[in-house]
mmCIF file of C-alpha atoms and ligand atoms in Angstrom:
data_model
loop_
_atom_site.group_PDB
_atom_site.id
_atom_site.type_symbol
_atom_site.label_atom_id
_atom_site.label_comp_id
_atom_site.label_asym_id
_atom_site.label_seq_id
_atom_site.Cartn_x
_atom_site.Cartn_y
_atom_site.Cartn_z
ATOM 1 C CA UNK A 256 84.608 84.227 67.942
ATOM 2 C CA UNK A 257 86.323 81.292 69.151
ATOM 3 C CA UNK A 258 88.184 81.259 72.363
ATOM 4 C CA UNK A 259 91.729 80.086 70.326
ATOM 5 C CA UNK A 260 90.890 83.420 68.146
ATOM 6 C CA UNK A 261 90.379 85.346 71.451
ATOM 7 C CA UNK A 262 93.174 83.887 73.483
ATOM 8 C CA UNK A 263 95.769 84.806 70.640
ATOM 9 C CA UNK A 264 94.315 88.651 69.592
ATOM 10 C CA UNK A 265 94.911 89.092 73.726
ATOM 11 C CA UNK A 266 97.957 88.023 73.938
ATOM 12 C CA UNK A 267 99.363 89.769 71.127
ATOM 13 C CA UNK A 268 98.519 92.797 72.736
ATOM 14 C CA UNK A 269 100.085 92.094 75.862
ATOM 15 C CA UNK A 270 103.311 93.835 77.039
ATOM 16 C CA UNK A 271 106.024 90.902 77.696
ATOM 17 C CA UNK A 272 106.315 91.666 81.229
ATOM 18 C CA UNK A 273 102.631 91.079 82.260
ATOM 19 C CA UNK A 274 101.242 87.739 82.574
ATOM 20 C CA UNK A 275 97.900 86.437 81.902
ATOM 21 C CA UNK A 276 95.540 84.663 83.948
ATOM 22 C CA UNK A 277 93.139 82.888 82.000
ATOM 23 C CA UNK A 278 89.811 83.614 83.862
ATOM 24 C CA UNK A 279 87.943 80.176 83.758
ATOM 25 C CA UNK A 280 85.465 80.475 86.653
ATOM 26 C CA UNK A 281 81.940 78.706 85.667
ATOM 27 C CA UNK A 282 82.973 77.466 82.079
ATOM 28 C CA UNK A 283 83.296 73.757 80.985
ATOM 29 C CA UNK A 284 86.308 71.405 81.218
ATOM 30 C CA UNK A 285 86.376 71.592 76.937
ATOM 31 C CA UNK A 286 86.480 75.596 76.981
ATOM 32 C CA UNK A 287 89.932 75.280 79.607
ATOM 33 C CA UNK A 288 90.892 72.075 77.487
ATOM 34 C CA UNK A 289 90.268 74.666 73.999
ATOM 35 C CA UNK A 290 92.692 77.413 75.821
ATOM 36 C CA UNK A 291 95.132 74.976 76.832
ATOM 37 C CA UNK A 292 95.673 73.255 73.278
ATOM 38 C CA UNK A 293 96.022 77.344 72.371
ATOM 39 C CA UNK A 294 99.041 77.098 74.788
ATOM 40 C CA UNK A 295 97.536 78.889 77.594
ATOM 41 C CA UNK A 296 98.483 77.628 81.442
ATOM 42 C CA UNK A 297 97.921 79.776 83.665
ATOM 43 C CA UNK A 298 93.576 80.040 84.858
ATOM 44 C CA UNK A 299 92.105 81.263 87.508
ATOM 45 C CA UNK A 300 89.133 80.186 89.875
ATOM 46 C CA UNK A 301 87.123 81.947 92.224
ATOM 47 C CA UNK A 302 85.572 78.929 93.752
ATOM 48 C CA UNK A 303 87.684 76.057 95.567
ATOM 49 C CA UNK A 304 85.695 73.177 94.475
ATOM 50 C CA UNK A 305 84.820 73.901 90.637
ATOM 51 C CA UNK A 306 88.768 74.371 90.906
ATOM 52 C CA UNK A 307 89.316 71.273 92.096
ATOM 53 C CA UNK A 308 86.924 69.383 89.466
ATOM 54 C CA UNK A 309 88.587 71.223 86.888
ATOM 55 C CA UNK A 310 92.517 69.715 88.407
ATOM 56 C CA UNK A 311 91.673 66.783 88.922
ATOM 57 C CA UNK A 312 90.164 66.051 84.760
ATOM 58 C CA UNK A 313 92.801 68.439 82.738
ATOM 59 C CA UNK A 314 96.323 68.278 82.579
ATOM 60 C CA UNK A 315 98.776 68.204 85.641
ATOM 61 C CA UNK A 316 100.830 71.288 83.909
ATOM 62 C CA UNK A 317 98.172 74.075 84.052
ATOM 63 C CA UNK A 318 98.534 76.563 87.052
ATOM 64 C CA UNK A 319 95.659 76.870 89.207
ATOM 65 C CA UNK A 320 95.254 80.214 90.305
ATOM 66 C CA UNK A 321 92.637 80.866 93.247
ATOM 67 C CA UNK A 322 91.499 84.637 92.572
ATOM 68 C CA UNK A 323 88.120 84.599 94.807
ATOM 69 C CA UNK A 324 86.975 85.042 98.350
ATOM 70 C CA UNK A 325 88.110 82.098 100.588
ATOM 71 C CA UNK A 326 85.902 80.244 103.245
ATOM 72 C CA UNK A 327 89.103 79.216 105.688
ATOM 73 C CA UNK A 328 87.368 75.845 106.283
ATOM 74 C CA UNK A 329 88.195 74.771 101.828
ATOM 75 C CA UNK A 330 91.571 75.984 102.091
ATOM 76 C CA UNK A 331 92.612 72.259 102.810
ATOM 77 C CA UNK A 332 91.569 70.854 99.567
ATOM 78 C CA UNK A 333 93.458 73.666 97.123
ATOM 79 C CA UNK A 334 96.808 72.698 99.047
ATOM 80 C CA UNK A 335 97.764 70.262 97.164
ATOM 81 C CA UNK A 336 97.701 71.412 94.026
ATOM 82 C CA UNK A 337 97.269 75.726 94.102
ATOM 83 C CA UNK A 338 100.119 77.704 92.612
ATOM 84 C CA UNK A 339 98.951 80.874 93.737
ATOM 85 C CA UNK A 340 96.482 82.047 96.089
ATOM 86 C CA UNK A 341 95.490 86.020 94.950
ATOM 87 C CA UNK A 342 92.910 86.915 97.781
ATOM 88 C CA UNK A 343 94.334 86.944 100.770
ATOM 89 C CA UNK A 344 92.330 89.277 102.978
ATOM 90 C CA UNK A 345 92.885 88.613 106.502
ATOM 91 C CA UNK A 346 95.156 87.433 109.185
ATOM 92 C CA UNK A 347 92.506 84.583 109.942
ATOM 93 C CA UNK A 348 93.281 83.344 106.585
ATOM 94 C CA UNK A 349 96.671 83.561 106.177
ATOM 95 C CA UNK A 350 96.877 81.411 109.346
ATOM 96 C CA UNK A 351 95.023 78.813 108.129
ATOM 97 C CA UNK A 352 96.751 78.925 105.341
ATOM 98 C CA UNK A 353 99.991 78.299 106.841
ATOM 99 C CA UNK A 354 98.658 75.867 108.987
ATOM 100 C CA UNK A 355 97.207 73.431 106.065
ATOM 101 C CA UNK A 356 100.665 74.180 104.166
ATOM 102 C CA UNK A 357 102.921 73.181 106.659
ATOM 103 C CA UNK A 358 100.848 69.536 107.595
ATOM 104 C CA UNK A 359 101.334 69.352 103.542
ATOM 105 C CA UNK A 360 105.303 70.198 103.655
ATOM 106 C CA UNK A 361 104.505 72.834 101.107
ATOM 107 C CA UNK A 362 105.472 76.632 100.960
ATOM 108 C CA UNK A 363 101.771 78.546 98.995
ATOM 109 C CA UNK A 364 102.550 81.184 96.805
ATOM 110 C CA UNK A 365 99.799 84.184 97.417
ATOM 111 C CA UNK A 366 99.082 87.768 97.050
ATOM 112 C CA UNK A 367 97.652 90.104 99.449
ATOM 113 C CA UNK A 368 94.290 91.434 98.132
ATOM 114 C CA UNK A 369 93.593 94.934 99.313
ATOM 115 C CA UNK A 370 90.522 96.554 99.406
ATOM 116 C CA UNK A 371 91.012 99.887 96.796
ATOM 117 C CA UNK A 372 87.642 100.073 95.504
ATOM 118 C CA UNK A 373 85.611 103.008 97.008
ATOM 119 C CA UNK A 374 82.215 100.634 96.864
ATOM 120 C CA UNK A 375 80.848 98.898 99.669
ATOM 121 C CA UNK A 376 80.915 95.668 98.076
ATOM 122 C CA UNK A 377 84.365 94.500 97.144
ATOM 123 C CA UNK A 378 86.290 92.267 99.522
ATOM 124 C CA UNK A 379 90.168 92.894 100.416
ATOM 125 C CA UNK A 380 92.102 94.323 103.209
ATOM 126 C CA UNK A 381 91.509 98.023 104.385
ATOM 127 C CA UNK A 382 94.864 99.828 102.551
ATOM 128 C CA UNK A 383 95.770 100.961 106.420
ATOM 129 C CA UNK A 384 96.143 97.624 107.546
ATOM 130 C CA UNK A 385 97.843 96.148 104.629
ATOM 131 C CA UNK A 386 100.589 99.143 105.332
ATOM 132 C CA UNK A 387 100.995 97.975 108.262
ATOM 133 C CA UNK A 388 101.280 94.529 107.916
ATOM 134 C CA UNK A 389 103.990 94.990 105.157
ATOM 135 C CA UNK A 390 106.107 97.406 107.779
ATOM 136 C CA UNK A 391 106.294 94.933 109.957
ATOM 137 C CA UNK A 392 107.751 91.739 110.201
ATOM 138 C CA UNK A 393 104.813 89.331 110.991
ATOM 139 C CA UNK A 394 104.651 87.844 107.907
ATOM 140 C CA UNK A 395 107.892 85.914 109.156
ATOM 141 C CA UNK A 396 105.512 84.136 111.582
ATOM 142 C CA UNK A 397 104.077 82.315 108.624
ATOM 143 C CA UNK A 398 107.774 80.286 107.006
ATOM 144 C CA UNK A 399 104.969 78.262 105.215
ATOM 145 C CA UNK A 400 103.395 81.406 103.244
ATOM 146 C CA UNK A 401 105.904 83.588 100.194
ATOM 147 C CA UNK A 402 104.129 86.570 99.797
ATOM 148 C CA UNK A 403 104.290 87.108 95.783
ATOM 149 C CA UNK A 404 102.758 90.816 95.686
ATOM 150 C CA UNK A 405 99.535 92.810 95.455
ATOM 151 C CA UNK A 406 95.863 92.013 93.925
ATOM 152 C CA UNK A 407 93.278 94.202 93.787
ATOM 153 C CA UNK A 408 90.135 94.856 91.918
ATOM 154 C CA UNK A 409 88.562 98.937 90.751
ATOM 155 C CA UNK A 410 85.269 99.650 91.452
ATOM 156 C CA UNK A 411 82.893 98.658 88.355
ATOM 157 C CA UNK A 412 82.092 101.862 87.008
ATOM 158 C CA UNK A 413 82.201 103.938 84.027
ATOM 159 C CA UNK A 414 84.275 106.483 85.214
ATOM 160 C CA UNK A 415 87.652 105.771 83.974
ATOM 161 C CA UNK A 416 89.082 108.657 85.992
ATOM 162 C CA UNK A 417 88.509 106.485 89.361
ATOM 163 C CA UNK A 418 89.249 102.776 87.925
ATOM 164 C CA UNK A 419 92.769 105.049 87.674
ATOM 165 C CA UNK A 420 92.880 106.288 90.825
ATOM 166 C CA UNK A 421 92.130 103.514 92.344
ATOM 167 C CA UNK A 422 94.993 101.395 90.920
ATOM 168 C CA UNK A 423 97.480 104.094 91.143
ATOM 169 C CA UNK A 424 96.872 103.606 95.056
ATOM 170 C CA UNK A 425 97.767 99.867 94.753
ATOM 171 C CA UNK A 426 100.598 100.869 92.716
ATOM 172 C CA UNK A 427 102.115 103.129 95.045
ATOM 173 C CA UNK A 428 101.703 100.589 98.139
ATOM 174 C CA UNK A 429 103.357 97.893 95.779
ATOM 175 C CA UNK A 430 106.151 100.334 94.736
ATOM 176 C CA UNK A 431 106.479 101.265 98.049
ATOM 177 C CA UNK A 432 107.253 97.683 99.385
ATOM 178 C CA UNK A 433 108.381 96.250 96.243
ATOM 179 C CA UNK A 434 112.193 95.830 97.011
ATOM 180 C CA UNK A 435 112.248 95.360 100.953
ATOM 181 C CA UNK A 436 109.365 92.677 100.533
ATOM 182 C CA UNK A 437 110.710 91.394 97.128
ATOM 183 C CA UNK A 438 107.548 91.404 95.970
ATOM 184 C CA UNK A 439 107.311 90.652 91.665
ATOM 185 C CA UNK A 440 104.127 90.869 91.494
ATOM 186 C CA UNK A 441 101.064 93.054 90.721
ATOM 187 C CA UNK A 442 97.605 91.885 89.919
ATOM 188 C CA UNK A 443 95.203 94.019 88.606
ATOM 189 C CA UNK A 444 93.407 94.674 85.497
ATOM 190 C CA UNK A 445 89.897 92.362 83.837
ATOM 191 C CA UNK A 446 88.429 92.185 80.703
ATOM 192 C CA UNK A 447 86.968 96.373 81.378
ATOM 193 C CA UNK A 448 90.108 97.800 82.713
ATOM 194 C CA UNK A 449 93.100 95.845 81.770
ATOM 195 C CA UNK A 450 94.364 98.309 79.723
ATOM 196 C CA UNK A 451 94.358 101.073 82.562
ATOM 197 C CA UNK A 452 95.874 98.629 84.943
ATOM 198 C CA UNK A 453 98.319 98.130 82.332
ATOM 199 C CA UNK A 454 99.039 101.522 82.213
ATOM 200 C CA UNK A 455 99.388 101.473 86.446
ATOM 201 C CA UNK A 456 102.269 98.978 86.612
ATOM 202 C CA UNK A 457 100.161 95.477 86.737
ATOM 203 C CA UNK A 458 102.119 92.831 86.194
ATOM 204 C CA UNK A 459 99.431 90.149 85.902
ATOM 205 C CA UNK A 460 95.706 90.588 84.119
ATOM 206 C CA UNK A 461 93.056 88.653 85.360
ATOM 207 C CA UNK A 462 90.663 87.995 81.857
ATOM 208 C CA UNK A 463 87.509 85.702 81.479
ATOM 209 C CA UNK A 464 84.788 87.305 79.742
ATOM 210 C CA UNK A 465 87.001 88.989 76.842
ATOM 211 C CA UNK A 466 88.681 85.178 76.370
ATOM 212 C CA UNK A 467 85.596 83.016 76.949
ATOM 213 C CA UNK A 468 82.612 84.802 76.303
ATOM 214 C CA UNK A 469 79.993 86.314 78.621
ATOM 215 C CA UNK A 470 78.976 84.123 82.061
ATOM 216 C CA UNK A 471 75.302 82.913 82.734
ATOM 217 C CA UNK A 472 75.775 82.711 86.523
HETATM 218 C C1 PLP B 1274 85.630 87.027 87.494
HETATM 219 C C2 PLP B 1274 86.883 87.687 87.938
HETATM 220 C C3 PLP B 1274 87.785 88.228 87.002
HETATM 221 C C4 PLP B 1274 87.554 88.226 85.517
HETATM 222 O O1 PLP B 1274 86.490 89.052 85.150
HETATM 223 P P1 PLP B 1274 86.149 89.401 83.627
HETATM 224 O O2 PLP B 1274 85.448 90.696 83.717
HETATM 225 O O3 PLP B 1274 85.305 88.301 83.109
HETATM 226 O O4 PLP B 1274 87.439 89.493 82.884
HETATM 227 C C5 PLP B 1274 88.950 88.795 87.490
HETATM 228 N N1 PLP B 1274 89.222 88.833 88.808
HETATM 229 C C6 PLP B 1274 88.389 88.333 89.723
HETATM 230 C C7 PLP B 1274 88.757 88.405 91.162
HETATM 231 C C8 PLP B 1274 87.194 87.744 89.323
HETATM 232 O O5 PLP B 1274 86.358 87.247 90.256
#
């Protein structure tokens, strides 16, 4: 299957209101170049400086979307160019975040990820503190920073019964804070569980595998 073939068969599926992120993390320059001539713009990274390789050589109209954990010391070098940050995990990095943004004159798009996975291993922000920070008003602190919405990722398991759960909990904090936040959107769903993300209000899929083939990390 080639990735044009894949690209197309996903979209066609898609309801209009979600948006896809074309997942792009530790593929070649041709296989982004191959989704882009297929019309996709929108790909996500999980790594600032494969991100950066892969902005500087394609074209200046693709949306760079940074999806994975962030080491506060890179966050410099995605300024320039990021349209939307979806992991943001902790006050430490949404100050430095703000910081870089403002010495660029820019306002970063980003998403709070919160932690709604039951395993151990999955970063994000503990669903008590993101409550809280979204009742408040500190994000005003940060007039450099638009908070977009919600990211999250299920646990990886076969139990389709708690990949549900688990986004029906981001849903309801999302729902919850939607209007008074004006938040738009809702990021959850990969190539296993898009379709019950779907079904739990996501407003933007996250898809690599399912578009460009298995990784070899
Ligand atoms: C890798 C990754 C994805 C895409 O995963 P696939 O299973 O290949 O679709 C989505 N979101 C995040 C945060 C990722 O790191």
């Amino acid at each position: 299957m080639s990735i044009t073939k894949n690209l197309n068969q996903f979209i066609d599926k898609l309801p209009e209101q979600v948006q896809l992120v074309a997942v792009s993390k530790t593929k070649p320059i041709e296989d982004v170049q191959e989704a882009y001539d297929a019309g996709q713009r929108v790909f996500g990274e999980n790594k600032i400086q494969e991100m950066t390789q892969k902005w500087e050589a394609l074209p200046k109209d693709i949306q760079w979307h940074m999806i994975g954990h962030v080491q506060t010391n890179k966050v410099k070098y995605m300024i320039p160019f990021v349209s939307l940050i979806h992991s943001v995990d902790r006050l430490k990095l949404l100050k430095e975040i703000e910081k870089q943004a403002a010495t660029h004159n820019h306002v970063i798009a980003i998403l709070l990820q919160v932690k709604i996975a039951r395993e151990e291993t999955k970063y994000g922000m503990p669903i008590q503190e993101a409550t809280d920070l979204l009742s408040g008003n500190d994000l005003e602190q940060y007039p450099h920073i638009r908070l977009k919405g919600l990211m999250g990722m299920a646990s990886f398991t076969d139990k389709p019964e708690q990949v549900a759960a688990e986004f029906e909990l981001l849903e309801s904090l999302y729902l919850r804070f939607r209007e008074s936040k004006n938040l738009s959107i809702l990021s959850m769903g990969m190539s296993g569980d898009y379709e019950s993300a779907i079904a739990h209000g996501s407003t933007m899929i996250r898809v690599g595998s399912a578009i460009f083939g298995a990784r070899n990390y």
